Coordinates of N, CA and C in Angstrom, one line a residue:
Chain J
M1 N -68.2 15.6 -25.1 CA -69.6 15.4 -25.5 C -70.0 16.4 -26.6
H2 N -69.7 17.6 -26.4 CA -70.1 18.6 -27.4 C -68.9 19.0 -28.3
R3 N -67.9 18.1 -28.3 CA -66.6 18.5 -28.9 C -66.8 18.9 -30.4
E4 N -67.6 18.2 -31.2 CA -67.8 18.6 -32.6 C -68.4 19.9 -32.7
A5 N -69.4 20.2 -31.8 CA -70.1 21.5 -31.9 C -69.1 22.6 -31.5
L6 N -68.2 22.3 -30.6 CA -67.4 23.4 -30.0 C -66.1 23.6 -30.9
A7 N -65.8 22.6 -31.7 CA -64.5 22.8 -32.5 C -64.6 24.1 -33.4
G8 N -63.6 24.9 -33.3 CA -63.6 26.1 -34.1 C -64.4 27.2 -33.5
N9 N -65.0 26.9 -32.4 CA -65.8 28.0 -31.8 C -64.9 28.8 -30.9
P10 N -64.8 30.1 -31.2 CA -63.8 31.0 -30.5 C -64.2 31.2 -29.0
N11 N -65.5 31.0 -28.7 CA -65.9 31.2 -27.3 C -66.7 30.1 -26.8
P12 N -66.1 29.0 -26.5 CA -66.8 27.8 -26.1 C -67.6 28.0 -24.8
S13 N -67.2 28.9 -23.9 CA -67.9 29.0 -22.6 C -69.2 29.7 -22.9
R14 N -69.3 30.6 -23.8 CA -70.5 31.2 -24.1 C -71.6 30.2 -24.7
H15 N -71.1 29.3 -25.5 CA -71.9 28.3 -26.1 C -72.5 27.4 -25.0
L16 N -71.6 27.0 -24.0 CA -72.0 26.2 -22.9 C -73.1 27.0 -22.1
Q17 N -72.8 28.3 -21.9 CA -73.7 29.1 -21.1 C -75.1 29.1 -21.7
A18 N -75.1 29.3 -23.0 CA -76.4 29.4 -23.7 C -77.2 28.1 -23.7
L19 N -76.4 27.0 -23.9 CA -77.1 25.7 -23.9 C -77.6 25.3 -22.5
H20 N -76.8 25.6 -21.5 CA -77.3 25.3 -20.1 C -78.6 26.1 -19.8
F21 N -78.6 27.4 -20.2 CA -79.7 28.3 -19.9 C -80.9 27.8 -20.6
L22 N -80.8 27.4 -21.9 CA -81.9 26.9 -22.7 C -82.5 25.6 -22.0
G23 N -81.6 24.7 -21.6 CA -82.1 23.5 -20.9 C -82.9 23.9 -19.7
A24 N -82.4 24.8 -18.9 CA -83.1 25.2 -17.7 C -84.5 25.8 -18.1
L25 N -84.5 26.6 -19.1 CA -85.8 27.2 -19.6 C -86.8 26.2 -20.0
A26 N -86.3 25.2 -20.7 CA -87.1 24.1 -21.2 C -87.7 23.4 -20.0
R27 N -86.9 23.2 -18.9 CA -87.4 22.5 -17.7 C -88.5 23.4 -17.0
I28 N -88.2 24.7 -16.9 CA -89.1 25.6 -16.3 C -90.4 25.6 -17.1
N29 N -90.3 25.6 -18.4 CA -91.5 25.6 -19.3 C -92.3 24.4 -19.0
K30 N -91.7 23.2 -18.9 CA -92.4 22.0 -18.7 C -93.2 22.0 -17.4
L31 N -92.5 22.6 -16.3 CA -93.2 22.7 -15.0 C -94.4 23.6 -15.1
R32 N -94.2 24.7 -15.9 CA -95.3 25.7 -16.0 C -96.5 25.0 -16.8
A33 N -96.2 24.2 -17.8 CA -97.2 23.7 -18.6 C -98.2 22.8 -17.8
R34 N -97.6 22.1 -16.8 CA -98.4 21.2 -16.0 C -99.4 21.9 -15.2
K35 N -99.1 23.1 -14.8 CA -100.0 23.8 -13.8 C -101.1 24.4 -14.6
S36 N -102.1 24.9 -13.8 CA -103.3 25.6 -14.4 C -102.9 26.9 -15.0
P37 N -103.8 27.6 -15.7 CA -103.5 28.9 -16.3 C -102.7 29.8 -15.4
P38 N -101.7 30.5 -15.9 CA -100.8 31.3 -15.1 C -101.4 32.5 -14.4
S39 N -101.2 32.6 -13.1 CA -101.7 33.8 -12.4 C -100.5 34.8 -12.5
R40 N -100.8 36.0 -12.0 CA -99.7 37.0 -12.0 C -98.6 36.6 -11.0
R41 N -99.0 36.0 -9.9 CA -98.0 35.5 -9.0 C -97.2 34.4 -9.6
A42 N -97.8 33.5 -10.4 CA -97.0 32.5 -11.0 C -96.0 33.0 -12.0
T43 N -96.4 34.1 -12.7 CA -95.4 34.7 -13.6 C -94.2 35.3 -12.8
A44 N -94.6 36.0 -11.7 CA -93.5 36.6 -10.9 C -92.5 35.5 -10.4
L45 N -93.1 34.4 -9.9 CA -92.3 33.2 -9.5 C -91.4 32.7 -10.6
G46 N -92.1 32.6 -11.8 CA -91.4 32.1 -13.0 C -90.2 33.0 -13.3
G47 N -90.4 34.4 -13.1 CA -89.3 35.3 -13.4 C -88.1 35.1 -12.5
R48 N -88.4 34.8 -11.2 CA -87.3 34.6 -10.3 C -86.6 33.3 -10.6
R49 N -87.4 32.3 -11.0 CA -86.8 31.0 -11.3 C -85.8 31.2 -12.5
I50 N -86.3 32.0 -13.5 CA -85.4 32.2 -14.6 C -84.2 33.0 -14.3
T51 N -84.3 33.9 -13.3 CA -83.1 34.6 -12.9 C -82.1 33.7 -12.3
R52 N -82.6 32.7 -11.4 CA -81.7 31.8 -10.8 C -81.1 30.9 -11.9
A53 N -81.9 30.5 -12.9 CA -81.3 29.7 -14.0 C -80.2 30.5 -14.7
A54 N -80.4 31.8 -14.9 CA -79.4 32.6 -15.6 C -78.1 32.6 -14.8
Y55 N -78.1 32.8 -13.5 CA -76.9 32.8 -12.7 C -76.3 31.4 -12.7
A56 N -77.1 30.4 -12.7 CA -76.6 29.0 -12.7 C -75.8 28.8 -14.0
A57 N -76.4 29.2 -15.1 CA -75.8 29.1 -16.4 C -74.4 29.8 -16.5
M58 N -74.4 31.0 -15.9 CA -73.2 31.8 -15.9 C -72.1 31.0 -15.1
A59 N -72.5 30.5 -13.9 CA -71.6 29.8 -13.0 C -71.0 28.5 -13.7
V60 N -71.9 27.8 -14.4 CA -71.5 26.5 -15.0 C -70.5 26.9 -16.1
A61 N -70.8 27.9 -16.9 CA -69.9 28.3 -18.0 C -68.5 28.8 -17.4
A62 N -68.5 29.5 -16.3 CA -67.3 30.0 -15.8 C -66.4 28.8 -15.1
G63 N -67.1 27.8 -14.6 CA -66.4 26.7 -14.0 C -66.1 27.0 -12.6
P64 N -65.5 26.0 -11.9 CA -65.3 26.1 -10.5 C -64.0 26.8 -10.1
R65 N -63.3 27.3 -11.1 CA -62.0 28.0 -10.7 C -62.2 29.4 -10.2
R66 N -63.4 30.0 -10.4 CA -63.7 31.3 -10.0 C -64.4 31.3 -8.7
A67 N -64.1 32.3 -7.8 CA -64.7 32.3 -6.5 C -66.2 32.6 -6.7
W68 N -66.5 33.5 -7.6 CA -67.9 33.9 -7.8 C -68.8 32.8 -8.3
S69 N -68.2 32.0 -9.2 CA -69.0 30.9 -9.7 C -69.1 29.7 -8.7
R70 N -68.1 29.5 -7.9 CA -68.1 28.5 -6.9 C -69.2 28.9 -5.9
A71 N -69.2 30.2 -5.5 CA -70.2 30.7 -4.5 C -71.6 30.4 -5.0
I72 N -71.9 30.6 -6.3 CA -73.2 30.3 -6.9 C -73.5 28.8 -7.0
L73 N -72.5 28.1 -7.4 CA -72.7 26.6 -7.6 C -73.0 25.9 -6.3
L74 N -72.3 26.5 -5.2 CA -72.4 25.8 -3.9 C -73.7 26.2 -3.2
G75 N -74.3 27.3 -3.5 CA -75.5 27.7 -2.8 C -76.2 28.8 -3.4
L76 N -77.1 28.5 -4.3 CA -77.9 29.5 -5.0 C -78.6 30.4 -4.1
R77 N -79.1 29.8 -3.0 CA -79.9 30.6 -2.1 C -79.1 31.5 -1.2
R78 N -77.8 31.1 -1.0 CA -77.0 31.8 0.0 C -76.3 33.0 -0.6
N79 N -76.2 33.1 -2.0 CA -75.4 34.2 -2.5 C -76.1 35.5 -2.5
S80 N -75.5 36.5 -3.0 CA -76.0 37.9 -2.8 C -77.2 38.3 -3.7
I81 N -77.7 37.5 -4.6 CA -78.7 38.0 -5.5 C -80.0 38.4 -4.7
A82 N -80.5 37.5 -3.9 CA -81.8 37.8 -3.3 C -81.7 38.7 -2.1
K83 N -80.5 38.8 -1.6 CA -80.4 39.7 -0.4 C -80.5 41.1 -0.7
P84 N -81.1 41.9 0.2 CA -81.1 43.4 -0.1 C -79.7 43.9 0.0
F85 N -79.5 45.1 -0.6 CA -78.2 45.7 -0.6 C -77.7 46.1 0.8
L86 N -76.6 45.6 1.3 CA -76.2 45.9 2.6 C -75.6 47.3 2.7
I87 N -75.9 47.9 3.8 CA -75.3 49.2 4.0 C -74.3 49.1 5.1
K88 N -73.0 49.4 4.8 CA -72.0 49.3 5.8 C -71.5 50.6 6.2
K89 N -70.9 50.8 7.4 CA -70.3 52.0 7.8 C -69.0 52.2 7.0
R90 N -68.7 53.4 6.5 CA -67.5 53.6 5.7 C -66.3 53.8 6.7
I91 N -65.3 53.1 6.4 CA -64.0 53.3 7.2 C -63.2 54.4 6.6
L92 N -63.0 55.4 7.3 CA -62.3 56.6 6.8 C -60.8 56.3 6.8
K93 N -60.2 56.6 5.6 CA -58.7 56.4 5.6 C -58.1 57.8 5.4
P94 N -56.9 58.0 5.8 CA -56.3 59.4 5.8 C -56.2 59.9 4.4
H95 N -55.7 59.2 3.4 CA -55.5 59.7 2.1 C -56.8 59.6 1.3
R96 N -57.1 60.7 0.5 CA -58.3 60.8 -0.1 C -58.5 59.7 -1.2
E97 N -57.4 59.5 -2.0 CA -57.5 58.5 -3.0 C -57.7 57.1 -2.5
L98 N -57.0 56.8 -1.4 CA -57.1 55.5 -0.7 C -58.6 55.3 -0.2
R99 N -59.1 56.3 0.3 CA -60.5 56.2 0.9 C -61.4 55.9 -0.3
D100 N -61.2 56.7 -1.4 CA -62.0 56.5 -2.5 C -62.0 55.0 -3.0
V101 N -60.8 54.5 -3.2 CA -60.7 53.2 -3.7 C -61.2 52.2 -2.7
G102 N -60.9 52.4 -1.4 CA -61.2 51.5 -0.4 C -62.7 51.2 -0.3
S103 N -63.5 52.3 -0.2 CA -64.9 52.1 -0.1 C -65.5 51.5 -1.3
R104 N -65.0 51.9 -2.5 CA -65.5 51.3 -3.8 C -65.2 49.9 -3.9
A105 N -64.0 49.5 -3.4 CA -63.6 48.1 -3.4 C -64.5 47.3 -2.5
E106 N -64.9 47.9 -1.4 CA -65.8 47.2 -0.5 C -67.2 47.0 -1.2
E107 N -67.6 48.0 -1.9 CA -68.9 47.9 -2.6 C -68.8 46.8 -3.6
L108 N -67.7 46.7 -4.3 CA -67.5 45.7 -5.3 C -67.5 44.3 -4.7
R109 N -66.9 44.2 -3.5 CA -66.9 42.9 -2.8 C -68.3 42.5 -2.4
R110 N -69.2 43.4 -2.2 CA -70.5 43.1 -1.8 C -71.3 42.6 -3.1
L111 N -71.0 43.2 -4.2 CA -71.7 42.9 -5.4 C -71.3 41.6 -6.0
L112 N -70.1 41.2 -5.8 CA -69.6 39.9 -6.4 C -69.8 38.8 -5.4
P113 N -70.4 37.7 -5.9 CA -70.6 36.6 -5.0 C -69.2 36.0 -4.6
G114 N -69.1 35.6 -3.3 CA -67.9 34.9 -2.9 C -66.6 35.8 -2.8
A115 N -66.8 37.2 -2.7 CA -65.7 38.0 -2.8 C -65.4 38.8 -1.5
R116 N -66.1 38.3 -0.4 CA -66.1 39.1 0.8 C -64.7 39.6 1.3
R117 N -63.8 38.6 1.3 CA -62.5 39.0 1.9 C -61.4 39.0 0.9
M118 N -61.7 39.2 -0.4 CA -60.8 39.0 -1.4 C -59.8 40.2 -1.5
E119 N -58.6 39.9 -1.8 CA -57.6 41.1 -1.9 C -57.8 41.7 -3.3
F120 N -57.3 42.9 -3.4 CA -57.6 43.8 -4.4 C -57.4 43.3 -5.8
G121 N -56.2 42.7 -6.0 CA -55.9 42.2 -7.4 C -56.8 41.1 -7.8
S122 N -57.0 40.2 -7.0 CA -57.9 39.1 -7.3 C -59.3 39.6 -7.5
L123 N -59.7 40.6 -6.8 CA -61.0 41.2 -6.9 C -61.2 41.8 -8.3
L124 N -60.2 42.5 -8.8 CA -60.3 43.0 -10.2 C -60.4 41.9 -11.2
D125 N -59.6 40.8 -11.0 CA -59.6 39.7 -11.9 C -61.0 39.1 -12.0
E126 N -61.5 38.8 -10.8 CA -62.9 38.2 -10.7 C -63.9 39.1 -11.3
T127 N -63.8 40.4 -11.1 CA -64.8 41.3 -11.6 C -64.8 41.3 -13.1
L128 N -63.6 41.3 -13.8 CA -63.6 41.2 -15.2 C -64.3 40.0 -15.7
N129 N -64.1 38.9 -15.1 CA -64.7 37.6 -15.5 C -66.2 37.6 -15.3
Y130 N -66.6 38.2 -14.1 CA -68.0 38.2 -13.8 C -68.8 39.1 -14.8
I131 N -68.2 40.3 -15.2 CA -68.8 41.1 -16.2 C -68.9 40.4 -17.5
H132 N -67.8 39.7 -17.9 CA -67.8 39.0 -19.1 C -69.0 38.0 -19.2
H133 N -69.2 37.3 -18.1 CA -70.4 36.3 -18.2 C -71.7 37.0 -18.0
L134 N -71.8 38.1 -17.3 CA -73.0 38.8 -17.2 C -73.5 39.4 -18.5
T135 N -72.5 40.0 -19.2 CA -72.9 40.6 -20.5 C -73.3 39.5 -21.5
A136 N -72.6 38.3 -21.4 CA -73.0 37.2 -22.3 C -74.4 36.7 -22.0
Q137 N -74.7 36.7 -20.7 CA -76.1 36.2 -20.3 C -77.1 37.2 -20.8
V138 N -76.9 38.5 -20.6 CA -77.8 39.4 -21.1 C -78.1 39.2 -22.6
G139 N -77.0 39.0 -23.4 CA -77.1 38.8 -24.8 C -77.9 37.6 -25.1
I140 N -77.7 36.5 -24.4 CA -78.4 35.2 -24.6 C -79.9 35.5 -24.4
M141 N -80.2 36.1 -23.3 CA -81.6 36.3 -22.9 C -82.3 37.2 -23.9
Q142 N -81.6 38.2 -24.4 CA -82.2 39.1 -25.3 C -82.5 38.4 -26.6
K143 N -81.6 37.5 -27.1 CA -81.9 36.8 -28.3 C -83.1 35.9 -28.2
I144 N -83.1 35.2 -27.0 CA -84.3 34.3 -26.8 C -85.6 35.1 -26.8
A145 N -85.6 36.2 -26.0 CA -86.8 37.0 -25.9 C -87.2 37.5 -27.3
D146 N -86.2 37.9 -28.1 CA -86.6 38.4 -29.4 C -87.2 37.3 -30.3
S147 N -86.6 36.1 -30.2 CA -87.1 35.1 -31.1 C -88.4 34.6 -30.6
L148 N -88.7 34.7 -29.3 CA -90.1 34.3 -28.8 C -91.1 35.4 -29.2
C149 N -90.6 36.6 -29.6 CA -91.6 37.6 -29.9 C -92.1 37.5 -31.4
K150 N -91.3 36.8 -32.2 CA -91.6 36.8 -33.6 C -92.9 36.0 -33.9
Chain O
M1 N -58.1 36.7 -19.6 CA -59.1 36.4 -18.6 C -59.0 34.9 -18.2
S2 N -58.4 34.1 -19.1 CA -58.3 32.7 -18.7 C -57.0 32.4 -18.1
S3 N -56.1 33.4 -18.1 CA -54.8 33.2 -17.4 C -54.9 33.1 -15.9
R4 N -54.3 32.1 -15.4 CA -54.5 31.9 -13.9 C -53.2 32.1 -13.2
R5 N -53.1 33.0 -12.3 CA -51.9 33.2 -11.6 C -51.7 32.1 -10.5
T6 N -50.4 31.9 -10.1 CA -50.2 31.0 -9.0 C -50.9 31.5 -7.7
T7 N -51.5 30.6 -7.0 CA -52.3 31.1 -5.9 C -51.4 31.5 -4.7
G8 N -50.1 31.5 -4.9 CA -49.2 31.8 -3.7 C -49.3 33.3 -3.3
G9 N -48.5 34.1 -4.0 CA -48.5 35.5 -3.5 C -49.6 36.4 -4.0
R10 N -49.5 37.7 -3.6 CA -50.5 38.6 -4.1 C -50.2 39.0 -5.6
I11 N -51.1 39.6 -6.2 CA -50.9 40.0 -7.6 C -50.0 41.3 -7.5
S12 N -49.1 41.4 -8.5 CA -48.1 42.5 -8.5 C -48.8 43.8 -9.0
E13 N -48.1 44.9 -8.7 CA -48.6 46.2 -9.1 C -48.8 46.3 -10.6
D14 N -47.9 45.8 -11.4 CA -48.1 45.8 -12.8 C -49.3 45.1 -13.3
E15 N -49.5 43.9 -12.7 CA -50.7 43.1 -13.1 C -52.0 43.9 -12.7
I16 N -51.9 44.6 -11.6 CA -53.1 45.4 -11.2 C -53.4 46.5 -12.2
N17 N -52.3 47.1 -12.6 CA -52.5 48.2 -13.6 C -53.1 47.6 -14.9
E18 N -52.6 46.4 -15.3 CA -53.1 45.8 -16.5 C -54.6 45.5 -16.3
L19 N -55.0 45.0 -15.2 CA -56.4 44.6 -14.9 C -57.2 45.9 -14.9
I20 N -56.7 47.0 -14.4 CA -57.4 48.2 -14.4 C -57.7 48.7 -15.8
S21 N -56.6 48.6 -16.7 CA -56.8 49.0 -18.1 C -57.9 48.2 -18.8
K22 N -57.8 46.9 -18.5 CA -58.8 46.0 -19.1 C -60.2 46.3 -18.7
L23 N -60.3 46.7 -17.4 CA -61.6 47.0 -16.9 C -62.1 48.3 -17.5
Q24 N -61.2 49.3 -17.7 CA -61.6 50.5 -18.3 C -62.1 50.3 -19.7
S25 N -61.4 49.4 -20.5 CA -61.9 49.2 -21.8 C -63.2 48.5 -21.9
L26 N -63.6 47.8 -20.8 CA -64.8 47.0 -20.8 C -66.0 47.9 -20.5
L27 N -65.8 49.0 -19.7 CA -66.9 49.8 -19.2 C -67.4 50.6 -20.3
P28 N -68.8 50.7 -20.5 CA -69.3 51.4 -21.6 C -69.0 52.9 -21.7
E29 N -69.1 53.6 -20.5 CA -69.0 55.0 -20.5 C -67.5 55.4 -20.8
S30 N -66.6 54.7 -20.1 CA -65.2 55.0 -20.3 C -64.8 54.8 -21.7
R31 N -65.4 53.8 -22.3 CA -65.0 53.5 -23.7 C -65.5 54.6 -24.6
R32 N -66.7 55.1 -24.4 CA -67.2 56.1 -25.3 C -66.4 57.4 -25.2
R33 N -66.1 57.8 -24.0 CA -65.4 59.1 -23.8 C -63.9 58.9 -24.2
N34 N -63.5 57.7 -24.4 CA -62.1 57.4 -24.8 C -61.1 58.2 -23.9
M35 N -61.3 58.0 -22.6 CA -60.5 58.7 -21.6 C -59.1 58.2 -21.5
G36 N -58.2 59.0 -21.1 CA -56.9 58.5 -20.7 C -57.1 57.8 -19.4
R37 N -56.2 57.4 -18.7 CA -56.3 56.6 -17.5 C -57.1 57.3 -16.5
A38 N -58.3 56.8 -16.1 CA -59.1 57.4 -15.1 C -58.6 57.1 -13.7
S39 N -59.1 57.8 -12.7 CA -58.7 57.5 -11.4 C -59.3 56.1 -10.9
A40 N -58.6 55.4 -10.1 CA -59.0 54.1 -9.7 C -60.4 54.2 -9.0
G41 N -60.6 55.2 -8.2 CA -61.8 55.4 -7.5 C -63.0 55.5 -8.5
K42 N -62.8 56.4 -9.5 CA -63.9 56.6 -10.4 C -64.2 55.3 -11.2
L43 N -63.1 54.6 -11.6 CA -63.3 53.4 -12.3 C -64.1 52.4 -11.6
L44 N -63.7 52.2 -10.3 CA -64.4 51.2 -9.5 C -65.9 51.6 -9.3
K45 N -66.1 53.0 -9.2 CA -67.5 53.4 -9.0 C -68.3 53.1 -10.3
E46 N -67.7 53.3 -11.4 CA -68.4 53.0 -12.7 C -68.6 51.5 -12.8
T47 N -67.6 50.7 -12.3 CA -67.7 49.3 -12.4 C -68.9 48.8 -11.6
C48 N -69.1 49.4 -10.4 CA -70.2 49.0 -9.5 C -71.5 49.3 -10.2
S49 N -71.6 50.5 -10.8 CA -72.8 50.9 -11.4 C -73.1 50.0 -12.6
Y50 N -72.1 49.6 -13.3 CA -72.3 48.8 -14.5 C -72.8 47.4 -14.1
I51 N -72.2 46.8 -13.0 CA -72.6 45.5 -12.6 C -74.0 45.6 -12.1
K52 N -74.4 46.6 -11.4 CA -75.8 46.7 -10.9 C -76.8 46.8 -12.0
S53 N -76.4 47.6 -13.1 CA -77.3 47.7 -14.2 C -77.4 46.4 -15.0
L54 N -76.3 45.7 -15.1 CA -76.4 44.4 -15.7 C -77.3 43.4 -14.9
K55 N -77.2 43.4 -13.6 CA -78.0 42.5 -12.8 C -79.5 42.9 -13.0
R56 N -79.8 44.2 -13.0 CA -81.2 44.7 -13.3 C -81.7 44.2 -14.6
E57 N -80.8 44.2 -15.6 CA -81.2 43.8 -16.9 C -81.5 42.3 -16.9
V58 N -80.7 41.5 -16.2 CA -81.0 40.1 -16.1 C -82.4 39.9 -15.5
E59 N -82.7 40.6 -14.4 CA -84.0 40.5 -13.8 C -85.1 40.9 -14.7
D60 N -84.9 42.0 -15.4 CA -86.0 42.5 -16.3 C -86.2 41.5 -17.4
L61 N -85.1 41.0 -18.0 CA -85.3 40.0 -19.1 C -85.9 38.7 -18.5
S62 N -85.6 38.3 -17.3 CA -86.3 37.2 -16.7 C -87.8 37.3 -16.7
E63 N -88.2 38.5 -16.2 CA -89.6 38.8 -16.2 C -90.2 38.7 -17.5
R64 N -89.5 39.3 -18.5 CA -90.0 39.3 -19.9 C -90.2 37.9 -20.4
L65 N -89.1 37.1 -20.1 CA -89.2 35.7 -20.6 C -90.3 34.9 -19.9
A66 N -90.5 35.2 -18.6 CA -91.5 34.5 -17.9 C -92.9 34.8 -18.6
A67 N -93.1 36.1 -18.9 CA -94.4 36.5 -19.5 C -94.5 35.9 -20.9
L68 N -93.4 35.9 -21.7 CA -93.5 35.4 -23.0 C -93.8 33.9 -23.0
M69 N -93.1 33.2 -22.0 CA -93.3 31.7 -22.0 C -94.7 31.3 -21.5
S70 N -95.3 32.2 -20.7 CA -96.6 31.8 -20.2 C -97.7 31.9 -21.3
T71 N -97.3 32.6 -22.4 CA -98.3 32.7 -23.5 C -98.0 31.8 -24.7
M72 N -96.9 31.1 -24.7 CA -96.6 30.3 -25.8 C -97.0 28.8 -25.6
E73 N -97.2 28.1 -26.7 CA -97.5 26.7 -26.6 C -96.2 25.9 -26.2
T74 N -96.4 24.7 -25.7 CA -95.3 24.1 -25.1 C -94.1 23.7 -26.0
D75 N -94.3 23.2 -27.2 CA -93.1 22.7 -27.9 C -92.5 23.5 -29.0
S76 N -93.4 24.1 -29.8 CA -92.8 24.6 -31.1 C -91.6 25.5 -31.1
P77 N -91.6 26.6 -30.4 CA -90.5 27.6 -30.6 C -89.2 27.1 -30.2
Q78 N -89.1 26.1 -29.4 CA -87.8 25.8 -28.8 C -86.8 25.3 -29.8
A79 N -87.2 24.5 -30.7 CA -86.2 24.0 -31.7 C -85.7 25.2 -32.5
E80 N -86.6 26.2 -32.8 CA -86.2 27.3 -33.6 C -85.1 28.2 -32.8
I81 N -85.4 28.3 -31.5 CA -84.5 29.1 -30.6 C -83.1 28.5 -30.6
I82 N -83.1 27.2 -30.4 CA -81.8 26.5 -30.3 C -81.1 26.6 -31.6
R83 N -81.8 26.5 -32.7 CA -81.1 26.6 -34.0 C -80.6 28.0 -34.2
S84 N -81.3 29.0 -33.8 CA -80.8 30.4 -34.0 C -79.6 30.7 -33.1
L85 N -79.6 30.1 -32.0 CA -78.5 30.4 -31.1 C -77.2 29.7 -31.5
L86 N -77.4 28.5 -32.1 CA -76.2 27.8 -32.5 C -75.6 28.2 -33.8
R87 N -76.3 29.1 -34.5 CA -75.8 29.4 -35.8 C -74.5 30.1 -35.8

């Protein structure tokens, strides 16, 4: 469908991410326009809706092959965005370096959607991809915010 | 990042080292200091901080966008935004 637009584009997933997010913003905007003048509460709700749209756009761009994007696509409400940061007991391991890595890997597993029981190598792989899409999303949103300011 | 391993066995030690290097080059602080290979624990710690700060940025930008959108008229800026992003 977007083949002509994507031809020669070195980063087609970023393109898709931007387009999906823009579409969601347009829908949110239409919803907002129908209601009465915005209260502070409405703006806060709008902010959360936009956050959800941001993660949805990331997940769509990443596709279903990633555990984190699958977790988001399958249940926006169930993933770890809205939940408060869980505090777990640290499991002490004998070797200092192992303990270091172990507890950090656990923290990473909590930060990444769908990574609860992931083994270490896959965790790193997913993390790289997640960061890639997160930074893309920040860039997209900054550009939109800047152009709305003009 | 688009290479997909077979879902059979675990990832090898070499591949883990490669992933760790890629991660290090991605992290802002590690890149600035141009460190030699940092310890895995420190790298993971920085990765967690980085992801948390990126998530906060997404939330802050969402609030900003919500405020901006609540003050703009319905149709006009959207075509301009789309054009600027597709350039």
